[in-house]
Tab-separated table of C-alpha atoms and ligand atoms in Angstrom:
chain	number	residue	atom	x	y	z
A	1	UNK	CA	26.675	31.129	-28.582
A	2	UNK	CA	24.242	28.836	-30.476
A	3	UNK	CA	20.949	30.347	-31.508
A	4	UNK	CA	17.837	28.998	-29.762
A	5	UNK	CA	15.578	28.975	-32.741
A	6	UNK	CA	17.971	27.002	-35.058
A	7	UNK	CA	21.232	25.811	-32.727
A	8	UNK	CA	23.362	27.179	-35.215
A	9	UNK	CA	26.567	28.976	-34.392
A	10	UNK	CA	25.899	32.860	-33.766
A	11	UNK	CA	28.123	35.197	-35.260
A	12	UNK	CA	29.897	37.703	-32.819
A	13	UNK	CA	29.331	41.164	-33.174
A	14	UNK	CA	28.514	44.200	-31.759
A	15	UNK	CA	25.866	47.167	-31.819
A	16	UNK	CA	27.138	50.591	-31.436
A	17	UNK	CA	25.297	54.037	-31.443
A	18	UNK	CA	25.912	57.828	-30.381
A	19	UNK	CA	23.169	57.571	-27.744
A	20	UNK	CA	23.009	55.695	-25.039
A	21	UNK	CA	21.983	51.542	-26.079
A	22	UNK	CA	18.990	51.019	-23.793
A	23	UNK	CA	15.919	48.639	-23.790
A	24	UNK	CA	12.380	50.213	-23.392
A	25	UNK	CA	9.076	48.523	-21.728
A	26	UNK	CA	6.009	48.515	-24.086
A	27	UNK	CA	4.728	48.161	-27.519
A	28	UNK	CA	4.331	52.325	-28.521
A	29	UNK	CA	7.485	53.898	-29.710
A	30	UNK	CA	8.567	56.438	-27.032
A	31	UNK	CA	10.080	59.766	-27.046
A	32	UNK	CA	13.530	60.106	-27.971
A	33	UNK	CA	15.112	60.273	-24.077
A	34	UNK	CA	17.098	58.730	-21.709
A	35	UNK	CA	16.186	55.104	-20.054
A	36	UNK	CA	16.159	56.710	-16.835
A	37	UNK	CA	13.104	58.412	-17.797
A	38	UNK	CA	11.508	55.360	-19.017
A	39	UNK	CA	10.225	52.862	-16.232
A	40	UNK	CA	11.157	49.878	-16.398
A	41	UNK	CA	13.911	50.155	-18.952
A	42	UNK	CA	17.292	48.381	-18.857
A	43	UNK	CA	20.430	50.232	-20.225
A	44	UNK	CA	22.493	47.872	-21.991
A	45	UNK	CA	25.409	50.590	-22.631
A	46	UNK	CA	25.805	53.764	-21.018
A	47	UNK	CA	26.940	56.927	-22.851
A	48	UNK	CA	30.404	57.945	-23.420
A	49	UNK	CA	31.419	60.954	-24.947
A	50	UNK	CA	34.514	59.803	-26.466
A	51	UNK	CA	33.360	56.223	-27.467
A	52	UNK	CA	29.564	56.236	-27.587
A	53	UNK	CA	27.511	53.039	-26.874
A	54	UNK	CA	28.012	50.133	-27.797
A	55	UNK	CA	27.253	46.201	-26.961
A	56	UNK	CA	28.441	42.791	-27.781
A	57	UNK	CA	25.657	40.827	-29.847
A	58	UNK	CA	25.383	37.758	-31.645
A	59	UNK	CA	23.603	37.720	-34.792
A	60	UNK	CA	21.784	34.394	-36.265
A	61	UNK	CA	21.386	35.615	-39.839
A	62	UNK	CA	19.045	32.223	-40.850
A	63	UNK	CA	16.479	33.491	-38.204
A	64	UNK	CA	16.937	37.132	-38.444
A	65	UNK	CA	17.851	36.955	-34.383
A	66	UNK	CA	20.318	39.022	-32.737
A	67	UNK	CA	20.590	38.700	-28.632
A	68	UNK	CA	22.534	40.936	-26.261
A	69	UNK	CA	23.343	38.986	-23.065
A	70	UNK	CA	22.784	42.249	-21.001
A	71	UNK	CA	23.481	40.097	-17.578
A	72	UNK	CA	27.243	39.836	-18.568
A	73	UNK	CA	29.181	42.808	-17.511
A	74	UNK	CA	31.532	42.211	-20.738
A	75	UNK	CA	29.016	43.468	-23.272
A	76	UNK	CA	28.777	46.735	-22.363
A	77	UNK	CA	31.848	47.919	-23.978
A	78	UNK	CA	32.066	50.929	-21.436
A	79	UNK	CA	31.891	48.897	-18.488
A	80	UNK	CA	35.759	47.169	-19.901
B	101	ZN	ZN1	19.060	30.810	-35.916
């Protein structure tokens, strides 16, 4: 994937966590909690208790960018 601010190459990765990888609406910090509880949220991983979360990203380390291309069933690792 090329990076939109610079066209460079992005470097594959991933993001992985022992919670559940979700994006949250707004500009306040929430409460620690599940997206469910959150309106509006997307959850870009779901839980697992043996694996955790995790999420294919591509980093742009020039811009500082990382991007999760939540639309593509693929980068939710739990969803393989
Ligand atoms: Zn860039």
């Amino acid at each position: 994937m090329k990076c939109p601010y610079c066209k460079k190459e992005m470097e594959l990765g991933f993001i992985q966590s022992p919670q559940e990888i979700s994006w949250k609406k707004g500009d306040k910090r929430p409460l620690l909690g599940r997206a469910q509880f959150h309106e509006g949220s997307v959850i870009l991983s779901e839980l697992s208790f043996l694996k955790g979360a995790a999420v294919t990203a591509f980093l742009c380390r020039e811009c500082k960018k990382v991007i999760i291309e939540y639309s593509d069933e693929n980068s939710d690792f739990n969803q393989r």
